[in-house]
Amino acid sequence: MQRVADEPTLAAAALRYANLGIPVFPCVPGGKQPLTPNGFHDATSAARVVHSWWQRTPEANIGLPTGTPTGVLVVDVDVHAGGSGFTAFERARAEGFGDAWEWLVRTPSGGLHAYYPNGRGNEQPSWQVPSAHVDFRGDGGYVIAPPSRISVGGIMRSYEVIAVATHAAKPLDAVELRRFLEPPRPAGALPPPGMPATGCRPDALARTVALTPEGGRNHALFWASCRMAENGLTHAGAMSWLMPAAQYAGLPDREIETTVNSAFRIASRLGPGSRPGPTPANEGIHL
């Protein structure tokens, strides 16, 4: 990483990433917006393609997909007017969550990108914890890589490698890190099986979703959404409970929104008192 960041030009650095087998794609000079039609999905390590991109736009910033495409995971520690993520990140590292980074990059805003290797075939979706000012860039995300530059307060500043690990870098468990940064809301006891919808508390329903293991998460979210709709909770109210719970369970945001929307549509069609049950038509619904 240090050798790449030390390349004299952005074009040379982009080509160096590609020659190391790391897919990259061009972003607008001085910014983060992709220049390719499909964004990070167009990333490649084909030197010929990378060379042509940067020949066309020599000052293009370097986009680097995270997650399984590159085997790179990044924890983004934000620093902005609303707060700093350094306190939360240092607490997490002190507890052993994210202490085995591979390299550290200072961002132009004064924040930090901590890079980690990804376990082979281990898909970890990106997420955000605004309250801690810490984001995770995994599958479905990308970062701007050194030595790219962006404008901060009218001044061009670079992404700069500030440390390369002398310890053995280890894959990051993003689920455990998120659980530490954003513990699930405390909830009361779960309602017993078969409890009528009128007695289903939103916190208990959300807790059920949060604690459902992979394989049943989407169905649990659909079921809980239907119960909330039947109890007269608004869509926005249901989302305020179910979005963080389903994120905690590991579902991506788009799937969460699709499932909750589908449940509310079905619940409104069926009307009060009708309850779609755990039938194959509802199981794992992905509308």
PDB file of C-alpha atoms in Angstrom:
ATOM      1  CA  MET A   1       0.000   0.000   0.000  1.00  0.00           C
ATOM      2  CA  GLN A   2       2.795   2.404   0.894  1.00  0.00           C
ATOM      3  CA  ARG A   3       4.498   1.777  -2.444  1.00  0.00           C
ATOM      4  CA  VAL A   4       1.270   2.537  -4.306  1.00  0.00           C
ATOM      5  CA  ALA A   5       0.632   5.744  -2.348  1.00  0.00           C
ATOM      6  CA  ASP A   6       4.175   6.942  -3.142  1.00  0.00           C
ATOM      7  CA  GLU A   7       3.614   6.830  -6.909  1.00  0.00           C
ATOM      8  CA  PRO A   8       4.258  10.294  -8.408  1.00  0.00           C
ATOM      9  CA  THR A   9       0.904  10.693 -10.177  1.00  0.00           C
ATOM     10  CA  LEU A  10      -2.665   9.470  -9.748  1.00  0.00           C
ATOM     11  CA  ALA A  11      -2.443   7.707 -13.104  1.00  0.00           C
ATOM     12  CA  ALA A  12       0.715   5.858 -12.035  1.00  0.00           C
ATOM     13  CA  ALA A  13      -0.839   4.922  -8.682  1.00  0.00           C
ATOM     14  CA  ALA A  14      -4.017   3.627 -10.347  1.00  0.00           C
ATOM     15  CA  LEU A  15      -1.949   1.486 -12.699  1.00  0.00           C
ATOM     16  CA  ARG A  16       0.118   0.216  -9.782  1.00  0.00           C
ATOM     17  CA  TYR A  17      -3.053  -0.909  -7.963  1.00  0.00           C
ATOM     18  CA  ALA A  18      -4.164  -2.715 -11.123  1.00  0.00           C
ATOM     19  CA  ASN A  19      -0.791  -4.423 -11.562  1.00  0.00           C
ATOM     20  CA  LEU A  20      -1.076  -5.679  -7.979  1.00  0.00           C
ATOM     21  CA  GLY A  21      -4.420  -7.267  -8.904  1.00  0.00           C
ATOM     22  CA  ILE A  22      -6.538  -4.685  -7.057  1.00  0.00           C
ATOM     23  CA  PRO A  23      -9.599  -3.525  -9.069  1.00  0.00           C
ATOM     24  CA  VAL A  24      -9.994   0.268  -9.304  1.00  0.00           C
ATOM     25  CA  PHE A  25     -12.170   2.773 -11.153  1.00  0.00           C
ATOM     26  CA  PRO A  26     -11.911   6.530 -11.792  1.00  0.00           C
ATOM     27  CA  CYS A  27     -13.774   9.189  -9.807  1.00  0.00           C
ATOM     28  CA  VAL A  28     -14.143  12.894 -10.579  1.00  0.00           C
ATOM     29  CA  PRO A  29     -10.977  14.921  -9.970  1.00  0.00           C
ATOM     30  CA  GLY A  30     -11.092  16.395  -6.500  1.00  0.00           C
ATOM     31  CA  GLY A  31     -14.249  14.437  -5.598  1.00  0.00           C
ATOM     32  CA  LYS A  32     -15.797  11.039  -4.883  1.00  0.00           C
ATOM     33  CA  GLN A  33     -18.367  10.621  -7.664  1.00  0.00           C
ATOM     34  CA  PRO A  34     -17.578   7.747 -10.076  1.00  0.00           C
ATOM     35  CA  LEU A  35     -16.804   8.601 -13.693  1.00  0.00           C
ATOM     36  CA  THR A  36     -17.843   5.166 -14.971  1.00  0.00           C
ATOM     37  CA  PRO A  37     -21.472   4.417 -15.920  1.00  0.00           C
ATOM     38  CA  ASN A  38     -21.938   1.713 -13.284  1.00  0.00           C
ATOM     39  CA  GLY A  39     -19.737   3.159 -10.565  1.00  0.00           C
ATOM     40  CA  PHE A  40     -17.714   0.687  -8.540  1.00  0.00           C
ATOM     41  CA  HIS A  41     -19.293  -2.196 -10.454  1.00  0.00           C
ATOM     42  CA  ASP A  42     -17.050  -1.201 -13.386  1.00  0.00           C
ATOM     43  CA  ALA A  43     -13.845  -1.556 -11.341  1.00  0.00           C
ATOM     44  CA  THR A  44     -11.150  -3.666 -12.967  1.00  0.00           C
ATOM     45  CA  SER A  45      -7.526  -4.684 -12.560  1.00  0.00           C
ATOM     46  CA  ALA A  46      -7.026  -4.885 -16.346  1.00  0.00           C
ATOM     47  CA  ALA A  47      -4.055  -2.579 -16.863  1.00  0.00           C
ATOM     48  CA  ARG A  48      -5.106  -1.671 -20.406  1.00  0.00           C
ATOM     49  CA  VAL A  49      -8.510  -0.422 -19.257  1.00  0.00           C
ATOM     50  CA  VAL A  50      -7.100   1.416 -16.239  1.00  0.00           C
ATOM     51  CA  HIS A  51      -4.461   3.068 -18.412  1.00  0.00           C
ATOM     52  CA  SER A  52      -7.111   4.285 -20.869  1.00  0.00           C
ATOM     53  CA  TRP A  53      -9.295   5.690 -18.072  1.00  0.00           C
ATOM     54  CA  TRP A  54      -6.482   7.758 -16.573  1.00  0.00           C
ATOM     55  CA  GLN A  55      -5.155   8.748 -19.984  1.00  0.00           C
ATOM     56  CA  ARG A  56      -8.571  10.287 -20.585  1.00  0.00           C
ATOM     57  CA  THR A  57      -8.718  11.918 -17.104  1.00  0.00           C
ATOM     58  CA  PRO A  58      -5.190  12.082 -15.610  1.00  0.00           C
ATOM     59  CA  GLU A  59      -6.341  13.797 -12.409  1.00  0.00           C
ATOM     60  CA  ALA A  60      -9.159  11.340 -11.702  1.00  0.00           C
ATOM     61  CA  ASN A  61      -9.300  10.121  -8.120  1.00  0.00           C
ATOM     62  CA  ILE A  62      -8.943   6.403  -7.459  1.00  0.00           C
ATOM     63  CA  GLY A  63     -12.011   4.465  -6.373  1.00  0.00           C
ATOM     64  CA  LEU A  64     -11.414   1.110  -4.693  1.00  0.00           C
ATOM     65  CA  PRO A  65     -14.344  -1.297  -4.166  1.00  0.00           C
ATOM     66  CA  THR A  66     -14.504  -2.910  -0.749  1.00  0.00           C
ATOM     67  CA  GLY A  67     -15.609  -6.373   0.290  1.00  0.00           C
ATOM     68  CA  THR A  68     -15.272  -9.546  -1.736  1.00  0.00           C
ATOM     69  CA  PRO A  69     -14.214  -7.882  -5.054  1.00  0.00           C
ATOM     70  CA  THR A  70     -10.907  -6.725  -3.558  1.00  0.00           C
ATOM     71  CA  GLY A  71     -10.596  -8.612  -0.264  1.00  0.00           C
ATOM     72  CA  VAL A  72     -10.349  -5.243   1.475  1.00  0.00           C
ATOM     73  CA  LEU A  73     -12.542  -4.007   4.339  1.00  0.00           C
ATOM     74  CA  VAL A  74     -12.421  -0.431   5.613  1.00  0.00           C
ATOM     75  CA  VAL A  75     -13.614   1.198   8.825  1.00  0.00           C
ATOM     76  CA  ASP A  76     -14.274   4.879   8.131  1.00  0.00           C
ATOM     77  CA  VAL A  77     -13.816   7.073  11.212  1.00  0.00           C
ATOM     78  CA  ASP A  78     -15.543  10.366  10.478  1.00  0.00           C
ATOM     79  CA  VAL A  79     -14.571  13.818  11.690  1.00  0.00           C
ATOM     80  CA  HIS A  80     -17.036  16.609  10.955  1.00  0.00           C
ATOM     81  CA  ALA A  81     -18.930  19.453  12.585  1.00  0.00           C
ATOM     82  CA  GLY A  82     -21.364  16.990  14.177  1.00  0.00           C
ATOM     83  CA  GLY A  83     -18.682  15.033  16.019  1.00  0.00           C
ATOM     84  CA  SER A  84     -15.734  12.663  15.788  1.00  0.00           C
ATOM     85  CA  GLY A  85     -15.644   8.874  15.599  1.00  0.00           C
ATOM     86  CA  PHE A  86     -12.177   8.513  17.125  1.00  0.00           C
ATOM     87  CA  THR A  87     -13.427   7.986  20.694  1.00  0.00           C
ATOM     88  CA  ALA A  88     -15.801   5.184  19.670  1.00  0.00           C
ATOM     89  CA  PHE A  89     -13.200   3.572  17.403  1.00  0.00           C
ATOM     90  CA  GLU A  90     -10.501   3.622  20.082  1.00  0.00           C
ATOM     91  CA  ARG A  91     -12.921   2.086  22.590  1.00  0.00           C
ATOM     92  CA  ALA A  92     -13.680  -0.671  20.083  1.00  0.00           C
ATOM     93  CA  ARG A  93      -9.985  -1.307  19.428  1.00  0.00           C
ATOM     94  CA  ALA A  94      -9.277  -1.448  23.155  1.00  0.00           C
ATOM     95  CA  GLU A  95     -11.863  -4.226  23.421  1.00  0.00           C
ATOM     96  CA  GLY A  96     -10.290  -6.143  20.541  1.00  0.00           C
ATOM     97  CA  PHE A  97     -12.751  -5.116  17.820  1.00  0.00           C
ATOM     98  CA  GLY A  98     -10.689  -3.941  14.861  1.00  0.00           C
ATOM     99  CA  ASP A  99      -7.251  -3.770  16.488  1.00  0.00           C
ATOM    100  CA  ALA A 100      -5.521  -5.936  13.829  1.00  0.00           C
ATOM    101  CA  TRP A 101      -5.629  -3.405  10.954  1.00  0.00           C
ATOM    102  CA  GLU A 102      -3.346  -3.726   7.930  1.00  0.00           C
ATOM    103  CA  TRP A 103      -2.750  -0.032   7.217  1.00  0.00           C
ATOM    104  CA  LEU A 104      -4.136   3.323   8.294  1.00  0.00           C
ATOM    105  CA  VAL A 105      -4.966   6.182   5.969  1.00  0.00           C
ATOM    106  CA  ARG A 106      -5.559   9.770   7.067  1.00  0.00           C
ATOM    107  CA  THR A 107      -8.483  11.227   5.119  1.00  0.00           C
ATOM    108  CA  PRO A 108      -8.515  14.830   3.859  1.00  0.00           C
ATOM    109  CA  SER A 109     -11.069  15.837   6.518  1.00  0.00           C
ATOM    110  CA  GLY A 110      -8.789  14.607   9.333  1.00  0.00           C
ATOM    111  CA  GLY A 111     -10.631  11.310   9.751  1.00  0.00           C
ATOM    112  CA  LEU A 112      -9.251   7.809   9.351  1.00  0.00           C
ATOM    113  CA  HIS A 113      -9.622   4.817   7.057  1.00  0.00           C
ATOM    114  CA  ALA A 114      -8.495   1.607   8.752  1.00  0.00           C
ATOM    115  CA  TYR A 115      -7.926  -1.162   6.182  1.00  0.00           C
ATOM    116  CA  TYR A 116      -8.362  -4.862   7.000  1.00  0.00           C
ATOM    117  CA  PRO A 117      -8.114  -8.073   4.970  1.00  0.00           C
ATOM    118  CA  ASN A 118     -11.349  -9.928   4.335  1.00  0.00           C
ATOM    119  CA  GLY A 119     -11.823 -13.606   5.070  1.00  0.00           C
ATOM    120  CA  ARG A 120     -12.037 -15.712   1.912  1.00  0.00           C
ATOM    121  CA  GLY A 121     -15.615 -15.781   0.616  1.00  0.00           C
ATOM    122  CA  ASN A 122     -16.854 -13.904   3.663  1.00  0.00           C
ATOM    123  CA  GLU A 123     -19.465 -11.396   2.497  1.00  0.00           C
ATOM    124  CA  GLN A 124     -19.968  -8.483   4.881  1.00  0.00           C
ATOM    125  CA  PRO A 125     -22.350  -5.712   3.745  1.00  0.00           C
ATOM    126  CA  SER A 126     -21.549  -2.052   4.346  1.00  0.00           C
ATOM    127  CA  TRP A 127     -23.241  -0.214   7.226  1.00  0.00           C
ATOM    128  CA  GLN A 128     -23.271   3.090   9.101  1.00  0.00           C
ATOM    129  CA  VAL A 129     -23.541   3.971  12.795  1.00  0.00           C
ATOM    130  CA  PRO A 130     -24.210   7.740  12.719  1.00  0.00           C
ATOM    131  CA  SER A 131     -24.373   7.992  16.516  1.00  0.00           C
ATOM    132  CA  ALA A 132     -20.760   6.774  16.759  1.00  0.00           C
ATOM    133  CA  HIS A 133     -19.575   8.630  13.613  1.00  0.00           C
ATOM    134  CA  VAL A 134     -18.179   5.350  12.304  1.00  0.00           C
ATOM    135  CA  ASP A 135     -19.028   3.671   8.987  1.00  0.00           C
ATOM    136  CA  PHE A 136     -18.035   0.303   7.588  1.00  0.00           C
ATOM    137  CA  ARG A 137     -17.203  -0.197   3.926  1.00  0.00           C
ATOM    138  CA  GLY A 138     -17.616  -3.795   2.861  1.00  0.00           C
ATOM    139  CA  ASP A 139     -19.679  -5.410   0.124  1.00  0.00           C
ATOM    140  CA  GLY A 140     -21.696  -2.826  -1.782  1.00  0.00           C
ATOM    141  CA  GLY A 141     -19.302   0.016  -0.999  1.00  0.00           C
ATOM    142  CA  TYR A 142     -16.072   1.693  -2.005  1.00  0.00           C
ATOM    143  CA  VAL A 143     -13.499   4.152  -0.717  1.00  0.00           C
ATOM    144  CA  ILE A 144     -11.288   6.772  -2.304  1.00  0.00           C
ATOM    145  CA  ALA A 145      -7.756   5.413  -2.164  1.00  0.00           C
ATOM    146  CA  PRO A 146      -4.397   7.163  -1.641  1.00  0.00           C
ATOM    147  CA  PRO A 147      -2.958   9.311  -3.080  1.00  0.00           C
ATOM    148  CA  SER A 148      -6.290  10.756  -4.276  1.00  0.00           C
ATOM    149  CA  ARG A 149      -7.146  14.354  -3.370  1.00  0.00           C
ATOM    150  CA  ILE A 150     -10.357  16.152  -2.497  1.00  0.00           C
ATOM    151  CA  SER A 151     -11.187  19.731  -1.622  1.00  0.00           C
ATOM    152  CA  VAL A 152     -11.732  20.551   2.057  1.00  0.00           C
ATOM    153  CA  GLY A 153     -12.602  24.153   2.783  1.00  0.00           C
ATOM    154  CA  GLY A 154     -11.357  25.149  -0.633  1.00  0.00           C
ATOM    155  CA  ILE A 155      -7.969  23.476  -0.094  1.00  0.00           C
ATOM    156  CA  MET A 156      -6.936  20.288  -1.911  1.00  0.00           C
ATOM    157  CA  ARG A 157      -5.856  17.625   0.563  1.00  0.00           C
ATOM    158  CA  SER A 158      -4.658  14.064  -0.050  1.00  0.00           C
ATOM    159  CA  TYR A 159      -5.514  10.657   1.358  1.00  0.00           C
ATOM    160  CA  GLU A 160      -2.260   9.701   3.039  1.00  0.00           C
ATOM    161  CA  VAL A 161      -0.980   6.378   4.378  1.00  0.00           C
ATOM    162  CA  ILE A 162       0.178   7.101   7.932  1.00  0.00           C
ATOM    163  CA  ALA A 163       0.909   3.584   9.221  1.00  0.00           C
ATOM    164  CA  VAL A 164       1.583   0.109   7.854  1.00  0.00           C
ATOM    165  CA  ALA A 165       1.140  -2.764  10.289  1.00  0.00           C
ATOM    166  CA  THR A 166       4.145  -4.545  11.756  1.00  0.00           C
ATOM    167  CA  HIS A 167       1.728  -6.955  13.455  1.00  0.00           C
ATOM    168  CA  ALA A 168      -0.201  -9.718  11.675  1.00  0.00           C
ATOM    169  CA  ALA A 169      -3.305  -8.199  10.105  1.00  0.00           C
ATOM    170  CA  LYS A 170      -6.527 -10.139  10.664  1.00  0.00           C
ATOM    171  CA  PRO A 171      -9.956 -10.091   9.002  1.00  0.00           C
ATOM    172  CA  LEU A 172     -12.474  -7.784  10.636  1.00  0.00           C
ATOM    173  CA  ASP A 173     -15.726  -9.134  12.056  1.00  0.00           C
ATOM    174  CA  ALA A 174     -17.979  -6.226  11.078  1.00  0.00           C
ATOM    175  CA  VAL A 175     -21.035  -7.707  12.814  1.00  0.00           C
ATOM    176  CA  GLU A 176     -19.268  -7.808  16.166  1.00  0.00           C
ATOM    177  CA  LEU A 177     -17.869  -4.305  15.675  1.00  0.00           C
ATOM    178  CA  ARG A 178     -21.316  -2.949  14.919  1.00  0.00           C
ATOM    179  CA  ARG A 179     -22.813  -4.759  17.903  1.00  0.00           C
ATOM    180  CA  PHE A 180     -20.223  -3.059  20.107  1.00  0.00           C
ATOM    181  CA  LEU A 181     -20.756   0.398  18.590  1.00  0.00           C
ATOM    182  CA  GLU A 182     -24.542   0.174  18.488  1.00  0.00           C
ATOM    183  CA  PRO A 183     -25.973  -2.330  20.982  1.00  0.00           C
ATOM    184  CA  PRO A 184     -29.576  -3.355  20.253  1.00  0.00           C
ATOM    185  CA  ARG A 185     -32.274  -1.468  22.130  1.00  0.00           C
ATOM    186  CA  PRO A 186     -33.201  -3.027  25.432  1.00  0.00           C
ATOM    187  CA  ALA A 187     -36.527  -4.778  25.187  1.00  0.00           C
ATOM    188  CA  GLY A 188     -38.952  -6.501  27.483  1.00  0.00           C
ATOM    189  CA  ALA A 189     -39.758 -10.175  27.443  1.00  0.00           C
ATOM    190  CA  LEU A 190     -40.853 -11.639  24.123  1.00  0.00           C
ATOM    191  CA  PRO A 191     -44.568 -12.320  23.744  1.00  0.00           C
ATOM    192  CA  PRO A 192     -45.448 -16.013  24.066  1.00  0.00           C
ATOM    193  CA  PRO A 193     -46.153 -17.945  20.842  1.00  0.00           C
ATOM    194  CA  GLY A 194     -49.650 -17.340  19.483  1.00  0.00           C
ATOM    195  CA  MET A 195     -50.155 -14.037  21.304  1.00  0.00           C
ATOM    196  CA  PRO A 196     -52.791 -11.981  19.429  1.00  0.00           C
ATOM    197  CA  ALA A 197     -51.594  -9.057  17.360  1.00  0.00           C
ATOM    198  CA  THR A 198     -53.125  -6.490  19.717  1.00  0.00           C
ATOM    199  CA  GLY A 199     -50.676  -7.590  22.413  1.00  0.00           C
ATOM    200  CA  CYS A 200     -47.516  -7.448  20.286  1.00  0.00           C
ATOM    201  CA  ARG A 201     -45.259  -4.660  21.527  1.00  0.00           C
ATOM    202  CA  PRO A 202     -43.018  -2.996  18.918  1.00  0.00           C
ATOM    203  CA  ASP A 203     -39.910  -3.451  21.079  1.00  0.00           C
ATOM    204  CA  ALA A 204     -40.557  -7.195  21.434  1.00  0.00           C
ATOM    205  CA  LEU A 205     -41.210  -7.572  17.715  1.00  0.00           C
ATOM    206  CA  ALA A 206     -38.025  -5.680  16.906  1.00  0.00           C
ATOM    207  CA  ARG A 207     -36.050  -7.845  19.320  1.00  0.00           C
ATOM    208  CA  THR A 208     -37.370 -10.976  17.606  1.00  0.00           C
ATOM    209  CA  VAL A 209     -36.115  -9.654  14.265  1.00  0.00           C
ATOM    210  CA  ALA A 210     -32.730  -8.652  15.697  1.00  0.00           C
ATOM    211  CA  LEU A 211     -32.110 -12.091  17.222  1.00  0.00           C
ATOM    212  CA  THR A 212     -33.329 -14.231  14.304  1.00  0.00           C
ATOM    213  CA  PRO A 213     -30.422 -16.139  12.693  1.00  0.00           C
ATOM    214  CA  GLU A 214     -29.620 -16.205   8.987  1.00  0.00           C
ATOM    215  CA  GLY A 215     -32.130 -18.226   7.023  1.00  0.00           C
ATOM    216  CA  GLY A 216     -35.178 -16.863   8.833  1.00  0.00           C
ATOM    217  CA  ARG A 217     -34.352 -13.145   9.080  1.00  0.00           C
ATOM    218  CA  ASN A 218     -36.434 -11.963   6.142  1.00  0.00           C
ATOM    219  CA  HIS A 219     -39.447 -13.998   7.201  1.00  0.00           C
ATOM    220  CA  ALA A 220     -39.194 -12.674  10.770  1.00  0.00           C
ATOM    221  CA  LEU A 221     -39.030  -9.117   9.431  1.00  0.00           C
ATOM    222  CA  PHE A 222     -42.078  -9.685   7.200  1.00  0.00           C
ATOM    223  CA  TRP A 223     -44.040 -11.204  10.096  1.00  0.00           C
ATOM    224  CA  ALA A 224     -43.132  -8.387  12.503  1.00  0.00           C
ATOM    225  CA  SER A 225     -43.997  -5.755   9.877  1.00  0.00           C
ATOM    226  CA  CYS A 226     -47.437  -7.291   9.403  1.00  0.00           C
ATOM    227  CA  ARG A 227     -48.048  -7.349  13.166  1.00  0.00           C
ATOM    228  CA  MET A 228     -47.108  -3.665  13.453  1.00  0.00           C
ATOM    229  CA  ALA A 229     -49.333  -2.722  10.510  1.00  0.00           C
ATOM    230  CA  GLU A 230     -52.257  -4.617  12.045  1.00  0.00           C
ATOM    231  CA  ASN A 231     -51.735  -2.782  15.338  1.00  0.00           C
ATOM    232  CA  GLY A 232     -52.104   0.561  13.567  1.00  0.00           C
ATOM    233  CA  LEU A 233     -48.438   1.574  13.688  1.00  0.00           C
ATOM    234  CA  THR A 234     -47.513   3.893  10.829  1.00  0.00           C
ATOM    235  CA  HIS A 235     -45.004   2.826   8.212  1.00  0.00           C
ATOM    236  CA  ALA A 236     -42.516   5.398   9.537  1.00  0.00           C
ATOM    237  CA  GLY A 237     -43.059   4.173  13.088  1.00  0.00           C
ATOM    238  CA  ALA A 238     -42.490   0.567  12.071  1.00  0.00           C
ATOM    239  CA  MET A 239     -39.321   1.490  10.200  1.00  0.00           C
ATOM    240  CA  SER A 240     -37.948   3.287  13.260  1.00  0.00           C
ATOM    241  CA  TRP A 241     -38.109  -0.015  15.149  1.00  0.00           C
ATOM    242  CA  LEU A 242     -37.431  -2.529  12.395  1.00  0.00           C
ATOM    243  CA  MET A 243     -34.651  -0.860  10.409  1.00  0.00           C
ATOM    244  CA  PRO A 244     -32.046  -0.969  13.227  1.00  0.00           C
ATOM    245  CA  ALA A 245     -33.239  -4.407  14.332  1.00  0.00           C
ATOM    246  CA  ALA A 246     -32.964  -5.907  10.842  1.00  0.00           C
ATOM    247  CA  GLN A 247     -29.622  -4.177  10.242  1.00  0.00           C
ATOM    248  CA  TYR A 248     -28.391  -5.742  13.485  1.00  0.00           C
ATOM    249  CA  ALA A 249     -29.540  -9.131  12.183  1.00  0.00           C
ATOM    250  CA  GLY A 250     -27.444  -8.526   9.061  1.00  0.00           C
ATOM    251  CA  LEU A 251     -30.019  -7.665   6.391  1.00  0.00           C
ATOM    252  CA  PRO A 252     -29.082  -4.981   3.826  1.00  0.00           C
ATOM    253  CA  ASP A 253     -31.063  -1.722   3.883  1.00  0.00           C
ATOM    254  CA  ARG A 254     -32.689  -2.218   0.487  1.00  0.00           C
ATOM    255  CA  GLU A 255     -33.981  -5.666   1.456  1.00  0.00           C
ATOM    256  CA  ILE A 256     -35.330  -4.286   4.732  1.00  0.00           C
ATOM    257  CA  GLU A 257     -37.232  -1.491   3.002  1.00  0.00           C
ATOM    258  CA  THR A 258     -38.614  -3.850   0.347  1.00  0.00           C
ATOM    259  CA  THR A 259     -39.827  -6.375   2.915  1.00  0.00           C
ATOM    260  CA  VAL A 260     -41.479  -3.809   5.204  1.00  0.00           C
ATOM    261  CA  ASN A 261     -43.148  -2.096   2.234  1.00  0.00           C
ATOM    262  CA  SER A 262     -44.455  -5.438   1.001  1.00  0.00           C
ATOM    263  CA  ALA A 263     -45.849  -6.339   4.427  1.00  0.00           C
ATOM    264  CA  PHE A 264     -47.644  -3.008   4.763  1.00  0.00           C
ATOM    265  CA  ARG A 265     -49.157  -3.373   1.273  1.00  0.00           C
ATOM    266  CA  ILE A 266     -50.435  -6.861   2.044  1.00  0.00           C
ATOM    267  CA  ALA A 267     -51.707  -5.871   5.500  1.00  0.00           C
ATOM    268  CA  SER A 268     -53.607  -2.903   4.054  1.00  0.00           C
ATOM    269  CA  ARG A 269     -55.162  -5.115   1.344  1.00  0.00           C
ATOM    270  CA  LEU A 270     -56.285  -7.749   3.828  1.00  0.00           C
ATOM    271  CA  GLY A 271     -57.662  -5.207   6.278  1.00  0.00           C
ATOM    272  CA  PRO A 272     -57.918  -5.362  10.101  1.00  0.00           C
ATOM    273  CA  GLY A 273     -58.103  -8.779  11.655  1.00  0.00           C
ATOM    274  CA  SER A 274     -56.611 -10.650   8.714  1.00  0.00           C
ATOM    275  CA  ARG A 275     -53.173 -12.045   9.386  1.00  0.00           C
ATOM    276  CA  PRO A 276     -50.898 -13.412   6.659  1.00  0.00           C
ATOM    277  CA  GLY A 277     -49.241 -16.404   8.238  1.00  0.00           C
ATOM    278  CA  PRO A 278     -45.971 -18.254   7.718  1.00  0.00           C
ATOM    279  CA  THR A 279     -46.924 -19.704   4.343  1.00  0.00           C
ATOM    280  CA  PRO A 280     -44.495 -20.400   1.507  1.00  0.00           C
ATOM    281  CA  ALA A 281     -45.823 -17.311  -0.280  1.00  0.00           C
ATOM    282  CA  ASN A 282     -44.606 -15.088   2.559  1.00  0.00           C
ATOM    283  CA  GLU A 283     -41.490 -16.986   3.589  1.00  0.00           C
ATOM    284  CA  GLY A 284     -38.343 -15.137   2.576  1.00  0.00           C
ATOM    285  CA  ILE A 285     -40.307 -12.623   0.541  1.00  0.00           C
ATOM    286  CA  HIS A 286     -38.170 -10.449  -1.747  1.00  0.00           C
ATOM    287  CA  LEU A 287     -40.572  -8.271  -3.715  1.00  0.00           C
TER     288      LEU A 287
END
